[in-house]
């Protein structure tokens, strides 16, 4: 009898992506049920009871009483790289091994971070708007635009994605500072042309600061009013991780007071964003709708990684209770 994978998705996920995931599951020889996070609880419980594995794409919160119904499930597989929006406590209580995607979206996220850096340096949205409106008169002719070459980029969080950002940036001829809970060995630093420093040193010396951290109790509001006060004059700040790494009110104040010259954001404080979000109305803010890790190439890698994890879980001994990878 075929193993059954339950695919849990958000309503906003486009039908083409849902079809791609379901077809990939079936090509691996599994049967597939699907439900969204708004499916009535009575039906959710029935779906979970039948599931041999659950794929959460993306990983979002479900009540513990729902998760505990997955009595047959060998694994909860999360499409996302972070656990912050998932009920990990409920998964532990249900004694179901829980895995993320192992940063399979890292290539796209790193490229997107550099995209936002360049867009801020060259005021892409401002000049796009001038171009489509035919409003060339009295433009700055580039005296307020800057190259990436020779800039100092501070990378806060130097895991897989942070390191990939450094690899890309080396092609632009920048100086790289990094801060992380783990300091690299000297030969690794030389390979990435990266210098370890304290957070304050990074803030004081970086022309561009980019965040690549998971959101947790220690990292929430890691950028705050004190951080902005020690930053060098008018840096660019990029956040393709989680919005709440930065204190929102401090960020808005820093933008309005021109303590930072530009801000690129992909993951937002409220999703979906609202039309009149005061942060997004500020001129030197460039935003995208949480798509940094969203490319076709990423989806193929993530699906493959998730299904490999699930296949492995089916082969594991029954006495494994739970594990976070």
PDB file of C-alpha atoms in Angstrom:
ATOM      1  CA  UNK A   1       0.000   0.000   0.000  1.00  0.00           C
ATOM      2  CA  UNK A   2       1.299   3.463  -0.936  1.00  0.00           C
ATOM      3  CA  UNK A   3       2.508   5.793   1.784  1.00  0.00           C
ATOM      4  CA  UNK A   4       0.320   8.880   2.063  1.00  0.00           C
ATOM      5  CA  UNK A   5       1.802  12.378   2.279  1.00  0.00           C
ATOM      6  CA  UNK A   6      -0.402  15.196   3.491  1.00  0.00           C
ATOM      7  CA  UNK A   7       0.455  18.510   1.807  1.00  0.00           C
ATOM      8  CA  UNK A   8      -0.564  21.565   3.881  1.00  0.00           C
ATOM      9  CA  UNK A   9      -0.487  24.948   2.120  1.00  0.00           C
ATOM     10  CA  UNK A  10      -1.654  28.545   2.381  1.00  0.00           C
ATOM     11  CA  UNK A  11      -4.526  29.713   0.189  1.00  0.00           C
ATOM     12  CA  UNK A  12      -2.335  32.353  -1.442  1.00  0.00           C
ATOM     13  CA  UNK A  13       0.001  29.711  -2.905  1.00  0.00           C
ATOM     14  CA  UNK A  14      -0.560  29.755  -6.699  1.00  0.00           C
ATOM     15  CA  UNK A  15      -2.173  26.738  -8.302  1.00  0.00           C
ATOM     16  CA  UNK A  16       0.854  26.104 -10.563  1.00  0.00           C
ATOM     17  CA  UNK A  17       3.129  25.681  -7.547  1.00  0.00           C
ATOM     18  CA  UNK A  18       0.619  23.445  -5.784  1.00  0.00           C
ATOM     19  CA  UNK A  19       0.386  21.264  -8.898  1.00  0.00           C
ATOM     20  CA  UNK A  20       4.178  21.048  -9.090  1.00  0.00           C
ATOM     21  CA  UNK A  21       4.420  19.869  -5.465  1.00  0.00           C
ATOM     22  CA  UNK A  22       1.587  17.336  -5.771  1.00  0.00           C
ATOM     23  CA  UNK A  23       2.912  15.912  -9.048  1.00  0.00           C
ATOM     24  CA  UNK A  24       6.417  15.602  -7.547  1.00  0.00           C
ATOM     25  CA  UNK A  25       5.018  13.709  -4.547  1.00  0.00           C
ATOM     26  CA  UNK A  26       3.136  11.298  -6.818  1.00  0.00           C
ATOM     27  CA  UNK A  27       6.168  10.768  -9.085  1.00  0.00           C
ATOM     28  CA  UNK A  28       8.006   9.439  -6.024  1.00  0.00           C
ATOM     29  CA  UNK A  29       5.354   6.744  -5.683  1.00  0.00           C
ATOM     30  CA  UNK A  30       3.377   8.280  -2.800  1.00  0.00           C
ATOM     31  CA  UNK A  31      -0.315   9.116  -2.637  1.00  0.00           C
ATOM     32  CA  UNK A  32      -1.187  12.673  -1.660  1.00  0.00           C
ATOM     33  CA  UNK A  33      -3.900  14.478   0.263  1.00  0.00           C
ATOM     34  CA  UNK A  34      -3.899  18.261   0.430  1.00  0.00           C
ATOM     35  CA  UNK A  35      -5.500  20.852   2.688  1.00  0.00           C
ATOM     36  CA  UNK A  36      -4.927  24.502   3.516  1.00  0.00           C
ATOM     37  CA  UNK A  37      -4.519  26.167   6.897  1.00  0.00           C
ATOM     38  CA  UNK A  38      -8.119  27.407   6.764  1.00  0.00           C
ATOM     39  CA  UNK A  39      -9.625  23.940   6.270  1.00  0.00           C
ATOM     40  CA  UNK A  40     -12.195  23.232   9.048  1.00  0.00           C
ATOM     41  CA  UNK A  41     -10.592  21.594  12.084  1.00  0.00           C
ATOM     42  CA  UNK A  42     -12.812  18.515  11.865  1.00  0.00           C
ATOM     43  CA  UNK A  43     -11.437  17.799   8.376  1.00  0.00           C
ATOM     44  CA  UNK A  44      -7.881  18.678   9.387  1.00  0.00           C
ATOM     45  CA  UNK A  45      -8.000  15.994  12.087  1.00  0.00           C
ATOM     46  CA  UNK A  46      -9.143  13.383   9.542  1.00  0.00           C
ATOM     47  CA  UNK A  47      -6.382  14.318   7.112  1.00  0.00           C
ATOM     48  CA  UNK A  48      -3.721  14.097   9.837  1.00  0.00           C
ATOM     49  CA  UNK A  49      -4.977  10.718  11.031  1.00  0.00           C
ATOM     50  CA  UNK A  50      -4.382   9.220   7.561  1.00  0.00           C
ATOM     51  CA  UNK A  51      -0.964  10.797   6.945  1.00  0.00           C
ATOM     52  CA  UNK A  52       2.301   8.835   6.961  1.00  0.00           C
ATOM     53  CA  UNK A  53       4.155  12.154   6.591  1.00  0.00           C
ATOM     54  CA  UNK A  54       3.123  15.819   6.519  1.00  0.00           C
ATOM     55  CA  UNK A  55       4.670  18.430   4.240  1.00  0.00           C
ATOM     56  CA  UNK A  56       4.023  21.984   5.465  1.00  0.00           C
ATOM     57  CA  UNK A  57       4.629  24.327   2.539  1.00  0.00           C
ATOM     58  CA  UNK A  58       5.097  26.866   3.979  1.00  0.00           C
ATOM     59  CA  UNK A  59       5.434  26.053   7.678  1.00  0.00           C
ATOM     60  CA  UNK A  60       2.700  27.859   9.613  1.00  0.00           C
ATOM     61  CA  UNK A  61       0.996  27.446  12.980  1.00  0.00           C
ATOM     62  CA  UNK A  62      -1.565  24.688  13.561  1.00  0.00           C
ATOM     63  CA  UNK A  63      -3.076  23.863  16.949  1.00  0.00           C
ATOM     64  CA  UNK A  64      -1.352  21.123  18.932  1.00  0.00           C
ATOM     65  CA  UNK A  65      -4.596  19.141  19.003  1.00  0.00           C
ATOM     66  CA  UNK A  66      -4.401  18.882  15.211  1.00  0.00           C
ATOM     67  CA  UNK A  67      -0.724  17.866  15.170  1.00  0.00           C
ATOM     68  CA  UNK A  68      -1.336  15.143  17.772  1.00  0.00           C
ATOM     69  CA  UNK A  69      -3.749  13.454  15.363  1.00  0.00           C
ATOM     70  CA  UNK A  70      -0.804  12.511  13.123  1.00  0.00           C
ATOM     71  CA  UNK A  71      -0.473   9.187  14.901  1.00  0.00           C
ATOM     72  CA  UNK A  72       0.937   7.379  11.839  1.00  0.00           C
ATOM     73  CA  UNK A  73       3.256  10.176  10.719  1.00  0.00           C
ATOM     74  CA  UNK A  74       6.992   9.489  10.697  1.00  0.00           C
ATOM     75  CA  UNK A  75       7.949  13.092   9.971  1.00  0.00           C
ATOM     76  CA  UNK A  76       6.753  16.706   9.819  1.00  0.00           C
ATOM     77  CA  UNK A  77       8.651  18.242   6.918  1.00  0.00           C
ATOM     78  CA  UNK A  78       8.698  22.045   6.712  1.00  0.00           C
ATOM     79  CA  UNK A  79       9.201  23.730   3.340  1.00  0.00           C
ATOM     80  CA  UNK A  80      10.711  26.789   5.047  1.00  0.00           C
ATOM     81  CA  UNK A  81      14.217  27.162   6.492  1.00  0.00           C
ATOM     82  CA  UNK A  82      12.952  28.708   9.758  1.00  0.00           C
ATOM     83  CA  UNK A  83      10.694  27.335  12.505  1.00  0.00           C
ATOM     84  CA  UNK A  84       9.487  30.661  13.899  1.00  0.00           C
ATOM     85  CA  UNK A  85       5.998  30.476  12.352  1.00  0.00           C
ATOM     86  CA  UNK A  86       5.524  26.761  13.002  1.00  0.00           C
ATOM     87  CA  UNK A  87       4.158  25.170  16.180  1.00  0.00           C
ATOM     88  CA  UNK A  88       7.396  23.393  17.027  1.00  0.00           C
ATOM     89  CA  UNK A  89       6.296  22.911  20.642  1.00  0.00           C
ATOM     90  CA  UNK A  90       3.206  21.071  19.423  1.00  0.00           C
ATOM     91  CA  UNK A  91       5.332  18.866  17.156  1.00  0.00           C
ATOM     92  CA  UNK A  92       7.576  17.953  20.082  1.00  0.00           C
ATOM     93  CA  UNK A  93       4.538  17.135  22.223  1.00  0.00           C
ATOM     94  CA  UNK A  94       3.242  14.941  19.394  1.00  0.00           C
ATOM     95  CA  UNK A  95       6.684  13.260  19.311  1.00  0.00           C
ATOM     96  CA  UNK A  96       7.014  13.708  15.562  1.00  0.00           C
ATOM     97  CA  UNK A  97      10.501  14.303  14.055  1.00  0.00           C
ATOM     98  CA  UNK A  98      10.523  17.767  12.477  1.00  0.00           C
ATOM     99  CA  UNK A  99      12.871  18.948   9.714  1.00  0.00           C
ATOM    100  CA  UNK A 100      13.345  22.146   7.727  1.00  0.00           C
ATOM    101  CA  UNK A 101      14.560  22.509   4.131  1.00  0.00           C
ATOM    102  CA  UNK A 102      18.251  22.862   4.967  1.00  0.00           C
ATOM    103  CA  UNK A 103      18.451  26.328   3.346  1.00  0.00           C
ATOM    104  CA  UNK A 104      17.800  24.953  -0.135  1.00  0.00           C
ATOM    105  CA  UNK A 105      16.525  28.421  -1.024  1.00  0.00           C
ATOM    106  CA  UNK A 106      19.892  29.962  -0.090  1.00  0.00           C
ATOM    107  CA  UNK A 107      21.039  30.728  -3.645  1.00  0.00           C
ATOM    108  CA  UNK A 108      17.922  32.738  -4.455  1.00  0.00           C
ATOM    109  CA  UNK A 109      17.893  34.539  -1.069  1.00  0.00           C
ATOM    110  CA  UNK A 110      21.549  35.538  -1.357  1.00  0.00           C
ATOM    111  CA  UNK A 111      21.072  36.805  -4.917  1.00  0.00           C
ATOM    112  CA  UNK A 112      18.005  38.770  -3.818  1.00  0.00           C
ATOM    113  CA  UNK A 113      19.933  40.422  -0.981  1.00  0.00           C
ATOM    114  CA  UNK A 114      22.536  41.674  -3.464  1.00  0.00           C
ATOM    115  CA  UNK A 115      19.737  42.760  -5.810  1.00  0.00           C
ATOM    116  CA  UNK A 116      18.282  44.971  -3.051  1.00  0.00           C
ATOM    117  CA  UNK A 117      21.714  46.402  -2.261  1.00  0.00           C
ATOM    118  CA  UNK A 118      22.183  47.449  -5.884  1.00  0.00           C
ATOM    119  CA  UNK A 119      18.616  48.738  -6.146  1.00  0.00           C
ATOM    120  CA  UNK A 120      19.170  50.972  -3.115  1.00  0.00           C
ATOM    121  CA  UNK A 121      22.585  52.183  -4.252  1.00  0.00           C
ATOM    122  CA  UNK A 122      21.199  53.136  -7.687  1.00  0.00           C
ATOM    123  CA  UNK A 123      17.731  54.254  -6.490  1.00  0.00           C
ATOM    124  CA  UNK A 124      16.192  51.884  -8.984  1.00  0.00           C
ATOM    125  CA  UNK A 125      12.522  52.465  -8.126  1.00  0.00           C
ATOM    126  CA  UNK A 126      12.890  56.268  -8.183  1.00  0.00           C
ATOM    127  CA  UNK A 127      14.517  56.282 -11.607  1.00  0.00           C
ATOM    128  CA  UNK A 128      12.190  53.628 -12.982  1.00  0.00           C
ATOM    129  CA  UNK A 129       9.269  55.865 -11.999  1.00  0.00           C
ATOM    130  CA  UNK A 130      10.888  58.868 -13.716  1.00  0.00           C
ATOM    131  CA  UNK A 131      11.519  56.847 -16.855  1.00  0.00           C
ATOM    132  CA  UNK A 132       8.004  55.450 -17.334  1.00  0.00           C
ATOM    133  CA  UNK A 133       6.508  58.885 -16.678  1.00  0.00           C
ATOM    134  CA  UNK A 134       8.928  60.598 -19.049  1.00  0.00           C
ATOM    135  CA  UNK A 135      10.037  62.841 -16.190  1.00  0.00           C
ATOM    136  CA  UNK A 136      13.740  63.263 -16.955  1.00  0.00           C
ATOM    137  CA  UNK A 137      13.871  66.968 -16.116  1.00  0.00           C
ATOM    138  CA  UNK A 138      15.901  67.960 -13.039  1.00  0.00           C
ATOM    139  CA  UNK A 139      16.972  64.404 -12.199  1.00  0.00           C
ATOM    140  CA  UNK A 140      20.189  64.099 -10.185  1.00  0.00           C
ATOM    141  CA  UNK A 141      22.288  62.745 -13.096  1.00  0.00           C
ATOM    142  CA  UNK A 142      23.741  60.229 -10.682  1.00  0.00           C
ATOM    143  CA  UNK A 143      25.426  62.465  -8.120  1.00  0.00           C
ATOM    144  CA  UNK A 144      23.372  60.662  -5.436  1.00  0.00           C
ATOM    145  CA  UNK A 145      24.042  57.158  -6.811  1.00  0.00           C
ATOM    146  CA  UNK A 146      26.867  54.839  -5.807  1.00  0.00           C
ATOM    147  CA  UNK A 147      28.756  51.765  -6.966  1.00  0.00           C
ATOM    148  CA  UNK A 148      29.076  48.596  -4.930  1.00  0.00           C
ATOM    149  CA  UNK A 149      32.816  48.318  -5.613  1.00  0.00           C
ATOM    150  CA  UNK A 150      35.068  49.267  -2.670  1.00  0.00           C
ATOM    151  CA  UNK A 151      32.133  49.512  -0.247  1.00  0.00           C
ATOM    152  CA  UNK A 152      32.301  47.761   3.126  1.00  0.00           C
ATOM    153  CA  UNK A 153      29.453  45.283   3.551  1.00  0.00           C
ATOM    154  CA  UNK A 154      28.624  44.001   7.033  1.00  0.00           C
ATOM    155  CA  UNK A 155      26.937  40.599   7.094  1.00  0.00           C
ATOM    156  CA  UNK A 156      25.065  39.925  10.335  1.00  0.00           C
ATOM    157  CA  UNK A 157      24.586  36.159  10.477  1.00  0.00           C
ATOM    158  CA  UNK A 158      27.192  34.107   8.618  1.00  0.00           C
ATOM    159  CA  UNK A 159      25.522  30.759   8.075  1.00  0.00           C
ATOM    160  CA  UNK A 160      24.949  29.159   4.673  1.00  0.00           C
ATOM    161  CA  UNK A 161      23.149  32.160   3.196  1.00  0.00           C
ATOM    162  CA  UNK A 162      25.450  34.774   4.728  1.00  0.00           C
ATOM    163  CA  UNK A 163      28.471  32.951   3.296  1.00  0.00           C
ATOM    164  CA  UNK A 164      26.838  32.736  -0.116  1.00  0.00           C
ATOM    165  CA  UNK A 165      26.198  36.490  -0.037  1.00  0.00           C
ATOM    166  CA  UNK A 166      29.912  36.966   0.683  1.00  0.00           C
ATOM    167  CA  UNK A 167      30.839  34.721  -2.253  1.00  0.00           C
ATOM    168  CA  UNK A 168      28.676  36.774  -4.632  1.00  0.00           C
ATOM    169  CA  UNK A 169      29.938  40.097  -3.262  1.00  0.00           C
ATOM    170  CA  UNK A 170      33.561  39.138  -3.791  1.00  0.00           C
ATOM    171  CA  UNK A 171      32.897  39.489  -7.510  1.00  0.00           C
ATOM    172  CA  UNK A 172      32.069  43.168  -6.920  1.00  0.00           C
ATOM    173  CA  UNK A 173      35.313  43.983  -5.145  1.00  0.00           C
ATOM    174  CA  UNK A 174      33.891  44.868  -1.718  1.00  0.00           C
ATOM    175  CA  UNK A 175      35.301  44.635   1.791  1.00  0.00           C
ATOM    176  CA  UNK A 176      33.400  42.134   3.925  1.00  0.00           C
ATOM    177  CA  UNK A 177      32.833  42.215   7.684  1.00  0.00           C
ATOM    178  CA  UNK A 178      30.807  39.527   9.441  1.00  0.00           C
ATOM    179  CA  UNK A 179      29.378  38.781  12.847  1.00  0.00           C
ATOM    180  CA  UNK A 180      28.064  35.391  13.897  1.00  0.00           C
ATOM    181  CA  UNK A 181      27.882  33.195  16.995  1.00  0.00           C
ATOM    182  CA  UNK A 182      30.585  31.081  15.309  1.00  0.00           C
ATOM    183  CA  UNK A 183      33.904  32.553  14.180  1.00  0.00           C
ATOM    184  CA  UNK A 184      35.407  30.961  11.089  1.00  0.00           C
ATOM    185  CA  UNK A 185      38.895  29.491  10.973  1.00  0.00           C
ATOM    186  CA  UNK A 186      41.517  31.814   9.414  1.00  0.00           C
ATOM    187  CA  UNK A 187      41.721  29.813   6.174  1.00  0.00           C
ATOM    188  CA  UNK A 188      37.912  29.950   5.796  1.00  0.00           C
ATOM    189  CA  UNK A 189      37.950  33.724   6.338  1.00  0.00           C
ATOM    190  CA  UNK A 190      40.663  34.126   3.693  1.00  0.00           C
ATOM    191  CA  UNK A 191      38.679  32.048   1.227  1.00  0.00           C
ATOM    192  CA  UNK A 192      35.620  34.280   1.662  1.00  0.00           C
ATOM    193  CA  UNK A 193      37.645  37.495   2.055  1.00  0.00           C
ATOM    194  CA  UNK A 194      35.704  38.108   5.288  1.00  0.00           C
ATOM    195  CA  UNK A 195      36.816  39.638   8.587  1.00  0.00           C
ATOM    196  CA  UNK A 196      35.142  38.741  11.882  1.00  0.00           C
ATOM    197  CA  UNK A 197      34.123  41.654  14.127  1.00  0.00           C
ATOM    198  CA  UNK A 198      31.760  42.629  16.926  1.00  0.00           C
ATOM    199  CA  UNK A 199      28.262  43.868  16.083  1.00  0.00           C
ATOM    200  CA  UNK A 200      29.166  47.412  17.118  1.00  0.00           C
ATOM    201  CA  UNK A 201      32.276  47.427  14.927  1.00  0.00           C
ATOM    202  CA  UNK A 202      30.176  46.149  12.032  1.00  0.00           C
ATOM    203  CA  UNK A 203      27.584  48.895  12.586  1.00  0.00           C
ATOM    204  CA  UNK A 204      30.230  51.619  12.819  1.00  0.00           C
ATOM    205  CA  UNK A 205      32.175  50.614   9.724  1.00  0.00           C
ATOM    206  CA  UNK A 206      29.705  49.200   7.182  1.00  0.00           C
ATOM    207  CA  UNK A 207      28.366  51.101   4.172  1.00  0.00           C
ATOM    208  CA  UNK A 208      25.811  48.318   3.735  1.00  0.00           C
ATOM    209  CA  UNK A 209      24.431  46.015   6.436  1.00  0.00           C
ATOM    210  CA  UNK A 210      22.602  42.826   5.450  1.00  0.00           C
ATOM    211  CA  UNK A 211      20.783  40.480   7.860  1.00  0.00           C
ATOM    212  CA  UNK A 212      20.873  36.684   7.564  1.00  0.00           C
ATOM    213  CA  UNK A 213      19.639  35.423  10.922  1.00  0.00           C
ATOM    214  CA  UNK A 214      16.864  33.175  12.171  1.00  0.00           C
ATOM    215  CA  UNK A 215      14.302  34.969  14.316  1.00  0.00           C
ATOM    216  CA  UNK A 216      14.279  33.896  17.972  1.00  0.00           C
ATOM    217  CA  UNK A 217      14.249  35.466  21.432  1.00  0.00           C
ATOM    218  CA  UNK A 218      17.914  36.441  21.163  1.00  0.00           C
ATOM    219  CA  UNK A 219      17.729  37.960  17.683  1.00  0.00           C
ATOM    220  CA  UNK A 220      14.373  39.766  17.876  1.00  0.00           C
ATOM    221  CA  UNK A 221      15.024  43.546  17.640  1.00  0.00           C
ATOM    222  CA  UNK A 222      18.748  42.917  17.270  1.00  0.00           C
ATOM    223  CA  UNK A 223      18.673  46.137  15.241  1.00  0.00           C
ATOM    224  CA  UNK A 224      17.192  48.887  17.420  1.00  0.00           C
ATOM    225  CA  UNK A 225      17.584  52.577  18.260  1.00  0.00           C
ATOM    226  CA  UNK A 226      20.978  51.942  19.884  1.00  0.00           C
ATOM    227  CA  UNK A 227      22.147  50.168  16.735  1.00  0.00           C
ATOM    228  CA  UNK A 228      21.100  53.033  14.491  1.00  0.00           C
ATOM    229  CA  UNK A 229      22.873  55.511  16.772  1.00  0.00           C
ATOM    230  CA  UNK A 230      26.236  53.769  16.386  1.00  0.00           C
ATOM    231  CA  UNK A 231      26.005  53.144  12.626  1.00  0.00           C
ATOM    232  CA  UNK A 232      28.240  55.146  10.337  1.00  0.00           C
ATOM    233  CA  UNK A 233      26.576  57.963   8.420  1.00  0.00           C
ATOM    234  CA  UNK A 234      23.865  56.913   5.963  1.00  0.00           C
ATOM    235  CA  UNK A 235      24.422  53.172   5.476  1.00  0.00           C
ATOM    236  CA  UNK A 236      22.063  50.986   3.459  1.00  0.00           C
ATOM    237  CA  UNK A 237      20.214  48.269   5.406  1.00  0.00           C
ATOM    238  CA  UNK A 238      18.920  45.074   3.781  1.00  0.00           C
ATOM    239  CA  UNK A 239      16.664  42.483   5.419  1.00  0.00           C
ATOM    240  CA  UNK A 240      15.659  39.340   3.522  1.00  0.00           C
ATOM    241  CA  UNK A 241      15.322  37.285   6.726  1.00  0.00           C
ATOM    242  CA  UNK A 242      12.567  38.172   9.217  1.00  0.00           C
ATOM    243  CA  UNK A 243      11.127  41.659   9.721  1.00  0.00           C
ATOM    244  CA  UNK A 244      11.212  41.543  13.525  1.00  0.00           C
ATOM    245  CA  UNK A 245      14.987  41.329  13.561  1.00  0.00           C
ATOM    246  CA  UNK A 246      14.621  45.119  13.314  1.00  0.00           C
ATOM    247  CA  UNK A 247      12.554  47.191  15.728  1.00  0.00           C
ATOM    248  CA  UNK A 248       9.930  48.753  13.464  1.00  0.00           C
ATOM    249  CA  UNK A 249       9.494  52.118  15.186  1.00  0.00           C
ATOM    250  CA  UNK A 250      13.272  52.606  15.427  1.00  0.00           C
ATOM    251  CA  UNK A 251      13.593  51.749  11.739  1.00  0.00           C
ATOM    252  CA  UNK A 252      10.950  54.272  10.670  1.00  0.00           C
ATOM    253  CA  UNK A 253      12.572  56.939  12.830  1.00  0.00           C
ATOM    254  CA  UNK A 254      16.022  56.216  11.359  1.00  0.00           C
ATOM    255  CA  UNK A 255      14.654  56.434   7.810  1.00  0.00           C
ATOM    256  CA  UNK A 256      12.804  59.686   8.421  1.00  0.00           C
ATOM    257  CA  UNK A 257      15.827  61.246  10.136  1.00  0.00           C
ATOM    258  CA  UNK A 258      18.005  59.963   7.237  1.00  0.00           C
ATOM    259  CA  UNK A 259      20.265  58.005   9.564  1.00  0.00           C
ATOM    260  CA  UNK A 260      20.188  55.328   6.869  1.00  0.00           C
ATOM    261  CA  UNK A 261      20.135  56.171   3.172  1.00  0.00           C
ATOM    262  CA  UNK A 262      18.139  53.182   1.987  1.00  0.00           C
ATOM    263  CA  UNK A 263      16.319  50.082   3.176  1.00  0.00           C
ATOM    264  CA  UNK A 264      15.595  46.913   1.243  1.00  0.00           C
ATOM    265  CA  UNK A 265      13.001  44.551   2.743  1.00  0.00           C
ATOM    266  CA  UNK A 266      11.476  41.264   1.605  1.00  0.00           C
ATOM    267  CA  UNK A 267       9.932  39.675   4.746  1.00  0.00           C
ATOM    268  CA  UNK A 268       7.421  42.082   6.305  1.00  0.00           C
ATOM    269  CA  UNK A 269       5.996  42.903   9.740  1.00  0.00           C
ATOM    270  CA  UNK A 270       2.502  42.180   8.418  1.00  0.00           C
ATOM    271  CA  UNK A 271       1.908  39.787   5.546  1.00  0.00           C
ATOM    272  CA  UNK A 272       0.303  40.371   3.147  1.00  0.00           C
ATOM    273  CA  UNK A 273       1.292  44.030   3.322  1.00  0.00           C
ATOM    274  CA  UNK A 274      -1.365  46.734   3.474  1.00  0.00           C
ATOM    275  CA  UNK A 275      -1.802  49.484   0.894  1.00  0.00           C
ATOM    276  CA  UNK A 276      -0.994  52.375   3.238  1.00  0.00           C
ATOM    277  CA  UNK A 277       1.782  50.808   5.328  1.00  0.00           C
ATOM    278  CA  UNK A 278       3.659  53.844   6.677  1.00  0.00           C
ATOM    279  CA  UNK A 279       7.034  52.098   6.376  1.00  0.00           C
ATOM    280  CA  UNK A 280       6.553  51.319   2.696  1.00  0.00           C
ATOM    281  CA  UNK A 281       5.542  54.885   1.896  1.00  0.00           C
ATOM    282  CA  UNK A 282       9.002  56.208   2.764  1.00  0.00           C
ATOM    283  CA  UNK A 283      10.839  57.187  -0.417  1.00  0.00           C
ATOM    284  CA  UNK A 284      14.122  55.336   0.124  1.00  0.00           C
ATOM    285  CA  UNK A 285      12.488  51.981   0.955  1.00  0.00           C
ATOM    286  CA  UNK A 286      12.544  49.234  -1.689  1.00  0.00           C
ATOM    287  CA  UNK A 287      10.289  46.282  -0.928  1.00  0.00           C
ATOM    288  CA  UNK A 288       9.380  42.914  -2.421  1.00  0.00           C
ATOM    289  CA  UNK A 289       6.536  40.568  -1.321  1.00  0.00           C
ATOM    290  CA  UNK A 290       8.503  37.831   0.511  1.00  0.00           C
ATOM    291  CA  UNK A 291       9.862  36.318  -2.703  1.00  0.00           C
ATOM    292  CA  UNK A 292      13.602  36.318  -1.983  1.00  0.00           C
ATOM    293  CA  UNK A 293      13.715  32.525  -1.931  1.00  0.00           C
ATOM    294  CA  UNK A 294      11.057  32.036  -4.586  1.00  0.00           C
ATOM    295  CA  UNK A 295      12.364  30.879  -7.946  1.00  0.00           C
ATOM    296  CA  UNK A 296      11.518  27.846 -10.047  1.00  0.00           C
ATOM    297  CA  UNK A 297      15.050  26.543  -9.486  1.00  0.00           C
ATOM    298  CA  UNK A 298      14.553  26.861  -5.717  1.00  0.00           C
ATOM    299  CA  UNK A 299      11.231  25.020  -5.798  1.00  0.00           C
ATOM    300  CA  UNK A 300      12.763  22.067  -7.617  1.00  0.00           C
ATOM    301  CA  UNK A 301      15.612  21.853  -5.074  1.00  0.00           C
ATOM    302  CA  UNK A 302      13.299  22.287  -2.066  1.00  0.00           C
ATOM    303  CA  UNK A 303      10.817  19.654  -3.238  1.00  0.00           C
ATOM    304  CA  UNK A 304      13.667  17.208  -3.877  1.00  0.00           C
ATOM    305  CA  UNK A 305      15.198  17.908  -0.441  1.00  0.00           C
ATOM    306  CA  UNK A 306      11.865  17.561   1.377  1.00  0.00           C
ATOM    307  CA  UNK A 307      11.004  14.288  -0.330  1.00  0.00           C
ATOM    308  CA  UNK A 308      14.473  12.874   0.398  1.00  0.00           C
ATOM    309  CA  UNK A 309      13.979  13.694   4.090  1.00  0.00           C
ATOM    310  CA  UNK A 310      10.574  12.023   4.044  1.00  0.00           C
ATOM    311  CA  UNK A 311      11.949   8.932   2.285  1.00  0.00           C
ATOM    312  CA  UNK A 312      14.707   8.704   4.912  1.00  0.00           C
ATOM    313  CA  UNK A 313      12.166   9.084   7.734  1.00  0.00           C
ATOM    314  CA  UNK A 314      10.179   6.127   6.424  1.00  0.00           C
ATOM    315  CA  UNK A 315      13.314   3.978   6.817  1.00  0.00           C
ATOM    316  CA  UNK A 316      14.143   5.128  10.364  1.00  0.00           C
ATOM    317  CA  UNK A 317      13.536   2.861  13.397  1.00  0.00           C
ATOM    318  CA  UNK A 318      10.166   3.388  15.031  1.00  0.00           C
ATOM    319  CA  UNK A 319      11.593   4.391  18.414  1.00  0.00           C
ATOM    320  CA  UNK A 320      12.886   7.785  17.226  1.00  0.00           C
ATOM    321  CA  UNK A 321      10.613  10.339  18.875  1.00  0.00           C
ATOM    322  CA  UNK A 322      11.498  13.760  17.521  1.00  0.00           C
ATOM    323  CA  UNK A 323      14.389  15.657  16.125  1.00  0.00           C
ATOM    324  CA  UNK A 324      15.086  19.137  14.793  1.00  0.00           C
ATOM    325  CA  UNK A 325      17.541  19.403  11.863  1.00  0.00           C
TER     326      UNK A 325
END
